[in-house]
Coordinates of C-alpha atoms and ligand atoms in Angstrom, one line a residue:
X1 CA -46.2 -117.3 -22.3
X2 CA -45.3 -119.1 -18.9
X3 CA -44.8 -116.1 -16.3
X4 CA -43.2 -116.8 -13.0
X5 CA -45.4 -115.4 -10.0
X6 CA -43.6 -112.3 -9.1
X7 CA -42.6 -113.7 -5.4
X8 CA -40.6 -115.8 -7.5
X9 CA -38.5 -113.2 -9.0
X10 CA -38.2 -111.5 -6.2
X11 CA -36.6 -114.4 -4.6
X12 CA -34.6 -115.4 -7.5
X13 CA -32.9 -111.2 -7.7
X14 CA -32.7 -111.6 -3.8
X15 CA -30.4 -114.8 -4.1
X16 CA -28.5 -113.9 -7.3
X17 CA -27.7 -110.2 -6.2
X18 CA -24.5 -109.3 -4.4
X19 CA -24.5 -109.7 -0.8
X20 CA -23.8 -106.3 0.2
X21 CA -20.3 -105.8 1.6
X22 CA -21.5 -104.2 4.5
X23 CA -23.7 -107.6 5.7
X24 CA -20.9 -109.7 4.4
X25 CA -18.1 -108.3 6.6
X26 CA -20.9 -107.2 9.6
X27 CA -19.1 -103.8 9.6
X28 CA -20.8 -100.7 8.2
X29 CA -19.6 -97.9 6.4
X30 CA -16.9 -99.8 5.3
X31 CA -15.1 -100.1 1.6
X32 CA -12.4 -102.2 0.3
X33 CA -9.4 -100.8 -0.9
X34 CA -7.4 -101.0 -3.8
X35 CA -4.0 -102.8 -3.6
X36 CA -1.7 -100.3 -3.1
X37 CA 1.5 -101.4 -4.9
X38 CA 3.6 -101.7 -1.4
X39 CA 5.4 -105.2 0.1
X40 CA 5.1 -107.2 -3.5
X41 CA 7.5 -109.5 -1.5
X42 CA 7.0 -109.7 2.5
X43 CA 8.9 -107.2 4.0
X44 CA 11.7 -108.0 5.3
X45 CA 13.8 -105.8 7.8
X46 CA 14.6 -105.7 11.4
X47 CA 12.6 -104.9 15.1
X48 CA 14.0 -103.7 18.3
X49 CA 11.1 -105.1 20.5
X50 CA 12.2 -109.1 20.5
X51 CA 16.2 -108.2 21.8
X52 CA 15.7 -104.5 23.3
X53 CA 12.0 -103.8 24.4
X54 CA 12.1 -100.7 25.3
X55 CA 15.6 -99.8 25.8
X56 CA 15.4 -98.2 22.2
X57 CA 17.1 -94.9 21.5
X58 CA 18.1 -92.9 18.3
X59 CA 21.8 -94.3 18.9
X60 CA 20.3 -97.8 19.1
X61 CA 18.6 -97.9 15.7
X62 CA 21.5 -95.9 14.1
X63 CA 24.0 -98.6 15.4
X64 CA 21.4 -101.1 14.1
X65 CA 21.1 -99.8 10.7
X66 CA 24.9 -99.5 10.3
X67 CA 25.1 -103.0 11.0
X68 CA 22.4 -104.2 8.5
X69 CA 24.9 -102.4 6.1
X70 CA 28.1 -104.1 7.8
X71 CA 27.1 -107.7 8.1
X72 CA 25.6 -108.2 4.5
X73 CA 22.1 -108.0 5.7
X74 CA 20.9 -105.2 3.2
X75 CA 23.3 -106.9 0.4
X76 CA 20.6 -109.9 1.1
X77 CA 17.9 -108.3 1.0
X78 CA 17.1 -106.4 4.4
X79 CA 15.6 -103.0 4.1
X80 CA 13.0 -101.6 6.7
X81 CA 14.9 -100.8 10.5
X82 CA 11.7 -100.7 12.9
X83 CA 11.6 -98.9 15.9
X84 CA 8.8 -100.6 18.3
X85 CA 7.0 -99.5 21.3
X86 CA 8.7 -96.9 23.6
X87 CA 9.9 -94.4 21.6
X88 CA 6.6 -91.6 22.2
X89 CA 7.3 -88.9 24.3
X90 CA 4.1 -87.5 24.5
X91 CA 1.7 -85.2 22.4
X92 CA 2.6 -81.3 22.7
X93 CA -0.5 -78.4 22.9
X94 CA -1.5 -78.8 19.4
X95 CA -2.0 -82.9 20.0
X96 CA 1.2 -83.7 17.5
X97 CA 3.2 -86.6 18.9
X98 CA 6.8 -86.0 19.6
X99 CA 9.8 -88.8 21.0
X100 CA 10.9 -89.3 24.4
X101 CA 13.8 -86.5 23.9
X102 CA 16.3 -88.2 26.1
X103 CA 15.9 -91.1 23.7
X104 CA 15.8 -89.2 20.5
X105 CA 17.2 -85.8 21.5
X106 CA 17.5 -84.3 17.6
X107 CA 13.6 -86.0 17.0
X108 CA 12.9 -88.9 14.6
X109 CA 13.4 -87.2 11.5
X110 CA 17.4 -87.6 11.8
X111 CA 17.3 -90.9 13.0
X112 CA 15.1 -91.5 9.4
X113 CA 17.0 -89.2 7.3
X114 CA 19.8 -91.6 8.8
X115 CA 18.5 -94.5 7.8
X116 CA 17.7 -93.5 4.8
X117 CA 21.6 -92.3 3.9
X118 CA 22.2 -95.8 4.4
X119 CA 20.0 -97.0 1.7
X120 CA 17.4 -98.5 3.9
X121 CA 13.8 -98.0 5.1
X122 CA 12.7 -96.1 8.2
X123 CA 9.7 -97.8 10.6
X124 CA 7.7 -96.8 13.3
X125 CA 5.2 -98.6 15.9
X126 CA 1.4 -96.9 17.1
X127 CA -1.2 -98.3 18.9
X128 CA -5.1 -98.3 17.4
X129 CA -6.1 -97.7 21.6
X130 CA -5.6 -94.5 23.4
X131 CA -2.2 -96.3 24.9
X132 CA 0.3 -98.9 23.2
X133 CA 0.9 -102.4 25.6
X134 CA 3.7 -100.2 27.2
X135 CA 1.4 -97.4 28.1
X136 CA 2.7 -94.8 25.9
X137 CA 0.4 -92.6 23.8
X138 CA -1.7 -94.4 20.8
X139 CA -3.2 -92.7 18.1
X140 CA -6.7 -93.4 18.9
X141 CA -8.5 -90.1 18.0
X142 CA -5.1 -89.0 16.2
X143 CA -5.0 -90.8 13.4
X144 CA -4.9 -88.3 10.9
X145 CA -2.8 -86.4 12.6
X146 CA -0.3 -88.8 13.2
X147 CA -0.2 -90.3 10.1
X148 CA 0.7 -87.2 8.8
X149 CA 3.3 -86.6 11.3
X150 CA 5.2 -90.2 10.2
X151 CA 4.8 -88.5 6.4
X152 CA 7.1 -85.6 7.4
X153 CA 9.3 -87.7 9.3
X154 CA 9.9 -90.0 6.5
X155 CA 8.3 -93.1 7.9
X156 CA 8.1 -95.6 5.3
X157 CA 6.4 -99.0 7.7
X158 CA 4.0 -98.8 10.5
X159 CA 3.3 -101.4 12.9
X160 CA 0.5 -100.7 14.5
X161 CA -1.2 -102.7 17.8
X162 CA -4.8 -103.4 19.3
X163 CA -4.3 -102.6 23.2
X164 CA -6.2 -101.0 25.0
X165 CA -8.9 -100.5 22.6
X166 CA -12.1 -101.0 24.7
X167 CA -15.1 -100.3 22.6
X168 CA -13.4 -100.6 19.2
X169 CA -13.6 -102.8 15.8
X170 CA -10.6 -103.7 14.3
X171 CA -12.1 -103.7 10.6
X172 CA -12.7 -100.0 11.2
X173 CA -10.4 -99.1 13.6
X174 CA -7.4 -100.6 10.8
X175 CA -9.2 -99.0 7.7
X176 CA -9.3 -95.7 9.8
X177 CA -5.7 -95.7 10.3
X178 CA -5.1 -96.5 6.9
X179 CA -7.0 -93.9 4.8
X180 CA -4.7 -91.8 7.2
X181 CA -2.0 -93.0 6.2
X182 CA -3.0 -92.6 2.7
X183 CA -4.0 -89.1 2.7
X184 CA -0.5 -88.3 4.2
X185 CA 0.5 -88.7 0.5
X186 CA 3.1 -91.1 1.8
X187 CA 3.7 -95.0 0.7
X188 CA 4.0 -96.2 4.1
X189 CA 3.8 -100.3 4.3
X190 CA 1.1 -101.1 7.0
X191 CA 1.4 -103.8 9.3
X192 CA -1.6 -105.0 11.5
X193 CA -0.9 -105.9 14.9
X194 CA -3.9 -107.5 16.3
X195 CA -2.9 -110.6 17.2
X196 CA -5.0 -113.0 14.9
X197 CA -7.7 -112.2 17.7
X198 CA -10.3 -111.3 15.0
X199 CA -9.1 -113.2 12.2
X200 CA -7.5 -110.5 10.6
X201 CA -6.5 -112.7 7.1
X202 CA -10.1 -112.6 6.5
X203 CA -10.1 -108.6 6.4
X204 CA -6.8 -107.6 6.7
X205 CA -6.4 -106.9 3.2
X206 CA -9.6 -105.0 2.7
X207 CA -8.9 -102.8 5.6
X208 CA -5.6 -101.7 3.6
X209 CA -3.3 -104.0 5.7
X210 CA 0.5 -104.9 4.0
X211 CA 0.5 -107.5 6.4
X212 CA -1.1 -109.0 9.9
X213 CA 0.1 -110.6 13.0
X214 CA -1.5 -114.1 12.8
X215 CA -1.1 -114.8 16.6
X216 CA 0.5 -113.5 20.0
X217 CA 3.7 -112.7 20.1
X218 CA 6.5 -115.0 19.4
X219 CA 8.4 -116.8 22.1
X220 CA 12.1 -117.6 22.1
X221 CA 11.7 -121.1 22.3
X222 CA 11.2 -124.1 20.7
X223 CA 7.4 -125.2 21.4
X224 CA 5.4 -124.7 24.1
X225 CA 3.8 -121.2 26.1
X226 CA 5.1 -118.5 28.1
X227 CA 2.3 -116.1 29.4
X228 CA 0.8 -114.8 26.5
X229 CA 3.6 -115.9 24.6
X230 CA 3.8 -118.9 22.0
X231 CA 6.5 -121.1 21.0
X232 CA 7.9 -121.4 17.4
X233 CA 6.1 -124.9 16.5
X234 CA 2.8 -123.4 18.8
X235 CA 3.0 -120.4 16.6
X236 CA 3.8 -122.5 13.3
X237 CA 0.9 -124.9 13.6
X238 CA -1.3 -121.8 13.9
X239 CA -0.6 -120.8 10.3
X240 CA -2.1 -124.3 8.9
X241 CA -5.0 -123.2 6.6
X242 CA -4.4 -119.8 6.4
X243 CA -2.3 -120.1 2.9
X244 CA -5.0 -119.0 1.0
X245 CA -5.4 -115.7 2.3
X246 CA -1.6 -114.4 1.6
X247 CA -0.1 -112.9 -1.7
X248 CA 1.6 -110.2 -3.3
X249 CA 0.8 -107.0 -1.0
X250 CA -0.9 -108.8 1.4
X251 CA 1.1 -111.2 3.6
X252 CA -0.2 -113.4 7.1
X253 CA 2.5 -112.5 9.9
X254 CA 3.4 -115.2 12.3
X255 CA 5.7 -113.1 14.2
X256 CA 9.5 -111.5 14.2
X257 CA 12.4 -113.8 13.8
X258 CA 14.3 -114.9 17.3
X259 CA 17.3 -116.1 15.5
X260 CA 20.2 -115.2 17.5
X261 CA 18.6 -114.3 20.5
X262 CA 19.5 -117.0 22.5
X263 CA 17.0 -119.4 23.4
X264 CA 17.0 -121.6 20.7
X265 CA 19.8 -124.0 19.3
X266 CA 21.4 -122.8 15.8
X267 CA 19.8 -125.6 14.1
X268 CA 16.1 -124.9 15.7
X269 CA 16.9 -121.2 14.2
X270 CA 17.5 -122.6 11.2
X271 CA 14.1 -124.2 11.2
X272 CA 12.5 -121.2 12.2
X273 CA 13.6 -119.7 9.5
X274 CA 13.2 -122.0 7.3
X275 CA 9.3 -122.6 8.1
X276 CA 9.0 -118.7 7.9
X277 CA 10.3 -119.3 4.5
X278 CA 7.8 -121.5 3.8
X279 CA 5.3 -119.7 5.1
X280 CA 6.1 -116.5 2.9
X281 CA 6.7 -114.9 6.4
X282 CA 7.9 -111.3 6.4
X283 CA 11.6 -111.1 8.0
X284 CA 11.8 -109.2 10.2
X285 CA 15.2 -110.1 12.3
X286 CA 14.8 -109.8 16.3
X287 CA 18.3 -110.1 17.2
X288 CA 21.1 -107.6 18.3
X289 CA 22.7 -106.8 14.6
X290 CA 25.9 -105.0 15.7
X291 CA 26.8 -108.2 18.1
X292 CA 25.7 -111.3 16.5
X293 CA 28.1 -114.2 15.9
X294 CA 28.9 -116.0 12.4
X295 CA 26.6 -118.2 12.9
X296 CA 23.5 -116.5 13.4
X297 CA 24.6 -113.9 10.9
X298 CA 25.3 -117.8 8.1
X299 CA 21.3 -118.5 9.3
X300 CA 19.7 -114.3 8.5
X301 CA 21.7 -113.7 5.3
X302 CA 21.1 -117.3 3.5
X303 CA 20.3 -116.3 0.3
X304 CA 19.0 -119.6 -1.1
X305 CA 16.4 -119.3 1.5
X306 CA 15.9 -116.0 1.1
X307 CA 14.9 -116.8 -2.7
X308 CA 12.6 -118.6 -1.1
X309 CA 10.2 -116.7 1.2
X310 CA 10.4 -114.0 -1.7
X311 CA 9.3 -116.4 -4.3
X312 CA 7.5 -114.0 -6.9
X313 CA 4.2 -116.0 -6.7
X314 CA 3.8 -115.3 -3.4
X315 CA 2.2 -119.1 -2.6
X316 CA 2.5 -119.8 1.1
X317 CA 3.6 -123.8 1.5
X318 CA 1.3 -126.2 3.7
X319 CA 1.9 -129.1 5.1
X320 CA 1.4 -132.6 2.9
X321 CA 2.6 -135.3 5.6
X322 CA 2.4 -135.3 9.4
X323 CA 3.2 -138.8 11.3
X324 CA 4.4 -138.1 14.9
X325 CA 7.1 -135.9 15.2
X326 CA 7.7 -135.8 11.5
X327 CA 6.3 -133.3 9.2
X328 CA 6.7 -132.5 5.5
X329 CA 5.8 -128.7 4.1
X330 CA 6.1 -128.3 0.1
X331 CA 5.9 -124.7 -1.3
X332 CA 5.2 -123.8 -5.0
X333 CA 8.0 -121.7 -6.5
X334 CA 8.1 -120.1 -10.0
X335 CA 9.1 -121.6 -13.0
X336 CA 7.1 -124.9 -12.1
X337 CA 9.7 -125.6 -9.1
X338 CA 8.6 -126.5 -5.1
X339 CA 10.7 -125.6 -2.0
X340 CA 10.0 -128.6 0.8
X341 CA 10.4 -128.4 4.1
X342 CA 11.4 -131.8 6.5
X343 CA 10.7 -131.0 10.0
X344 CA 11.4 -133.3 13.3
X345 CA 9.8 -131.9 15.8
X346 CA 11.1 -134.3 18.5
X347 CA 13.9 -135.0 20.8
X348 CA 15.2 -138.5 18.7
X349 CA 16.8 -138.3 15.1
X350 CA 14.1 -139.6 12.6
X351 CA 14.1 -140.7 9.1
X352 CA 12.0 -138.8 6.7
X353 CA 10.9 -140.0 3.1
X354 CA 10.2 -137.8 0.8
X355 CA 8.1 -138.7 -1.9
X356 CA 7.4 -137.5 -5.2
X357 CA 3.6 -138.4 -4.5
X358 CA 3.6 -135.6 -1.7
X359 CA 5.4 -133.2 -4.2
X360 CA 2.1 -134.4 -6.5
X361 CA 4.7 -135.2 -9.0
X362 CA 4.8 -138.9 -10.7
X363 CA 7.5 -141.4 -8.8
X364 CA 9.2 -141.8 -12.2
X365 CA 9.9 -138.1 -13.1
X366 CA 13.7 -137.5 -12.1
X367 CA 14.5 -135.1 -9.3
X368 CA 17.2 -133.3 -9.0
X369 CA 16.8 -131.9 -5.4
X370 CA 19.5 -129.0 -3.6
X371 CA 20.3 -128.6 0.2
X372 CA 19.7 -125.1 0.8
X373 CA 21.5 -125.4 4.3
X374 CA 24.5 -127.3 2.7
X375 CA 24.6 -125.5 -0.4
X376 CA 24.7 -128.6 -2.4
X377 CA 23.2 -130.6 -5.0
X378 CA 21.7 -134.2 -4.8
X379 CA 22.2 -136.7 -6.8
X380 CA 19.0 -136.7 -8.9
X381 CA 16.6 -139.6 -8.1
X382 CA 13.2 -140.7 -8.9
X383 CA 10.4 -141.6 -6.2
X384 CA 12.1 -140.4 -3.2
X385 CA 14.9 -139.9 -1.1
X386 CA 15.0 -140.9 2.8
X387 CA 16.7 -138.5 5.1
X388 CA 18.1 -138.5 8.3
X389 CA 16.9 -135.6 10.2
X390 CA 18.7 -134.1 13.4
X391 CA 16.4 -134.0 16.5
X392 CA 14.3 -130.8 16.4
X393 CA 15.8 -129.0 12.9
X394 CA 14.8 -129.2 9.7
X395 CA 16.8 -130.5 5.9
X396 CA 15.0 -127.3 3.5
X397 CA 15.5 -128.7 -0.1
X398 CA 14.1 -127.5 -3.8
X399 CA 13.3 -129.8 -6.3
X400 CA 13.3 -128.5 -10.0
X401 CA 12.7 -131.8 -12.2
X402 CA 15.6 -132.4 -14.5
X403 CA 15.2 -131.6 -18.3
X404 CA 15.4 -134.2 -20.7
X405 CA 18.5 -134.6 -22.6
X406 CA 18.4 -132.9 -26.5
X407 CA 18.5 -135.5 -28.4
X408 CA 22.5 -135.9 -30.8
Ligands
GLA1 C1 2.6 -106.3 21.5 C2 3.1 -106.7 20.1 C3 4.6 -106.9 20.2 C4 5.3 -105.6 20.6 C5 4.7 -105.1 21.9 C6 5.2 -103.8 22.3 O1 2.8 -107.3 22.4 O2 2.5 -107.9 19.8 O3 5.1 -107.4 18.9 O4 5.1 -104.7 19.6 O5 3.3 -105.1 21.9 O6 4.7 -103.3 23.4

């Protein structure tokens, strides 16, 4: 009988066995967790950090959540109220974090028990480092502790950020925090704040991350860089490629929502929120709820774009045509339907075609397309349909092909 030489087989084991996951992911002591059944949908909620920084207080967020009750925000689907940096007061002897107690003089737990009286979800923000950016206490070396601490105060969402963490690896630095959070007992939704420095989408997930940041933090403006701050299209162009690593409990972050903050035009909010649509984005609203006008209230509570960033499948859309200052982004929904996305990024109105080819649909099939800005439907059509679109905004259609007619 033929017999390979044994350095053969050796070689042959070597390539077919597993690469270990430790030299795969170049971190040791590491294991993957299993999905934990949190943020099926991206989360979507609201932030004090883009509008207040760190003027936050317990009767800031209460305000806040009443008004996600009062403007139809939680009717459309808003749950989690976020407090971000600022809040810590300090650790006490036993190392357990408390609030700043002329911010939160009766402690967090009110402020989530109030929340949660409302019918809504309760966040909180920590820092992987031994300080958040704003220098307050982090939960490096605390972990545990504080993880257990947000349990008892009914925390239900953590954001949690990467400064000063000299010396540290995000993998393990992440996974630590969330086998804390985990042994608290708790389902508390983890987002990873890192700032897509270390590619996060490529570990996120296996470090137990609901979401993660995919960049630095979002600036409100239309394109272009502001310190360590990026624009909406510099932030939007980041996500290209990284569709494949979002689903179902495991979402890529391009930053909170600046609609109705006031440095944008309604329309460029409407594309922001349109693209974060596409982009299976979790919502996370930046803005000052309890003063925001009709408009910017119309742009959050859209429910027919709502429908789809939580699109059950959970496919982030990717763009399928770029020629100067137009763009076209198509987004798989289910039931065999696409969301699409016409963007003009420039100054001058443009026309846009929209062809079936770039929906990978045959010209002859008929369309029957809907304005999801205009609430209206468009005369079905086969091959395409040109549209005028307003200088930097977007036209956010579906397409659902229209069944043929029973025959009799
Ligand atoms: C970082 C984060 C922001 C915000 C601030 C708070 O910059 O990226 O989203 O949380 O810290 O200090």
């Amino acid at each position: 009988m033929f017999r390979l030489p044994r350095i053969l087989i050796v070689l042959i084991v070597l390539l077919l066995a597993p690469v270990p996951a430790a030299l795969a992911g170049g971190a040791m002591h590491f294991h993957a967790r299993p999905a934990d059944g949190l943020a099926l949908a991206p989360p979507m909620g609201w932030d004090s950090w883009n509008h207040f920084g760190c003027r936050v207080s317990a009767r800031l967020i209460e305000r806040e959540a009443q008004a996600m009750v009062a403007s139809g925000m939680k009717a459309a689907g808003y749950r989690y109220v976020i407090i971000d940096d600022c809040w810590q007061g300090g650790r006490g002897a036993n190392g357990n974090i408390y609030p700043n107690p002329k911010l939160f003089p009766r402690g967090i737990k009110a402020v989530a028990d109030y929340v949660h009286s409302l019918g809504l979800k309760f966040g909180i923000y920590s820092d992987a480092g031994d300080r958040t950016c704003q220098g307050r206490p982090g939960s490096r070396g605390h972990e545990y502790q504080d993880a257990l601490q947000y349990a008892r105060w009914g925390v239900d969402y953590l954001k949690y950020d990467w400064c000063h963490t000299g010396g540290l690896n995000p993998r393990e630095a992440y996974a630590t925090m969330s086998d804390a959070l985990r042994a608290s007992g708790r389902p508390i939704v983890f987002s990873l704040c890192d700032w897509g420095v270390r590619k996060p989408w490529r570990w996120g997930a296996a470090a137990g991350g609901n979401l993660w940041r995919t960049t630095p933090d979002i600036w409100d403006a239309w394109r272009g860089r502001h310190g360590f701050s990026l624009g909406m299209l510099n932030i939007l162009d980041r996500q290209v490629g990284l569709a494949k690593y979002a689903g179902p409990g495991h979402w890529n972050d391009p930053d909170m929502l600046e609609v109705g903050n006031g440095g944008m035009t309604n329309a460029q909010y409407r594309a922001q929120f349109s693209l974060w649509a596409m982009l299976a984005a979790p919502l996370i609203a930046g803005n000052d709820l309890a003063h925001m006008n009709a408009a910017t209230r119309a742009i959050l509570t859209n429910r027919e774009v709502i429908a789809v960033d939580q699109d059950r499948l959970g496919i982030e859309g990717q763009p399928v045509y770029r020629h100067g200052n137009a763009e076209i982004w198509v987004r798989p929904l289910v039931g065999g339907r696409e969301a699409v996305v016409l963007l003009n990024r420039g100054r001058q109105p443009l026309h846009i075609r929209l062809r079936w080819s770039e929906l990978g649909l045959p010209g002859y099939l008929p369309l029957r397309l809907r304005d999801l800005w205009r609430h209206k439907d468009l005369p079905v059509a086969t091959h395409g349909v040109t549209f005028e679109v307003a200088p930097t905004s977007v036209i956010m259609l579906t397409e659902t092909p229209e069944q043929p007619r029973t025959p009799g």
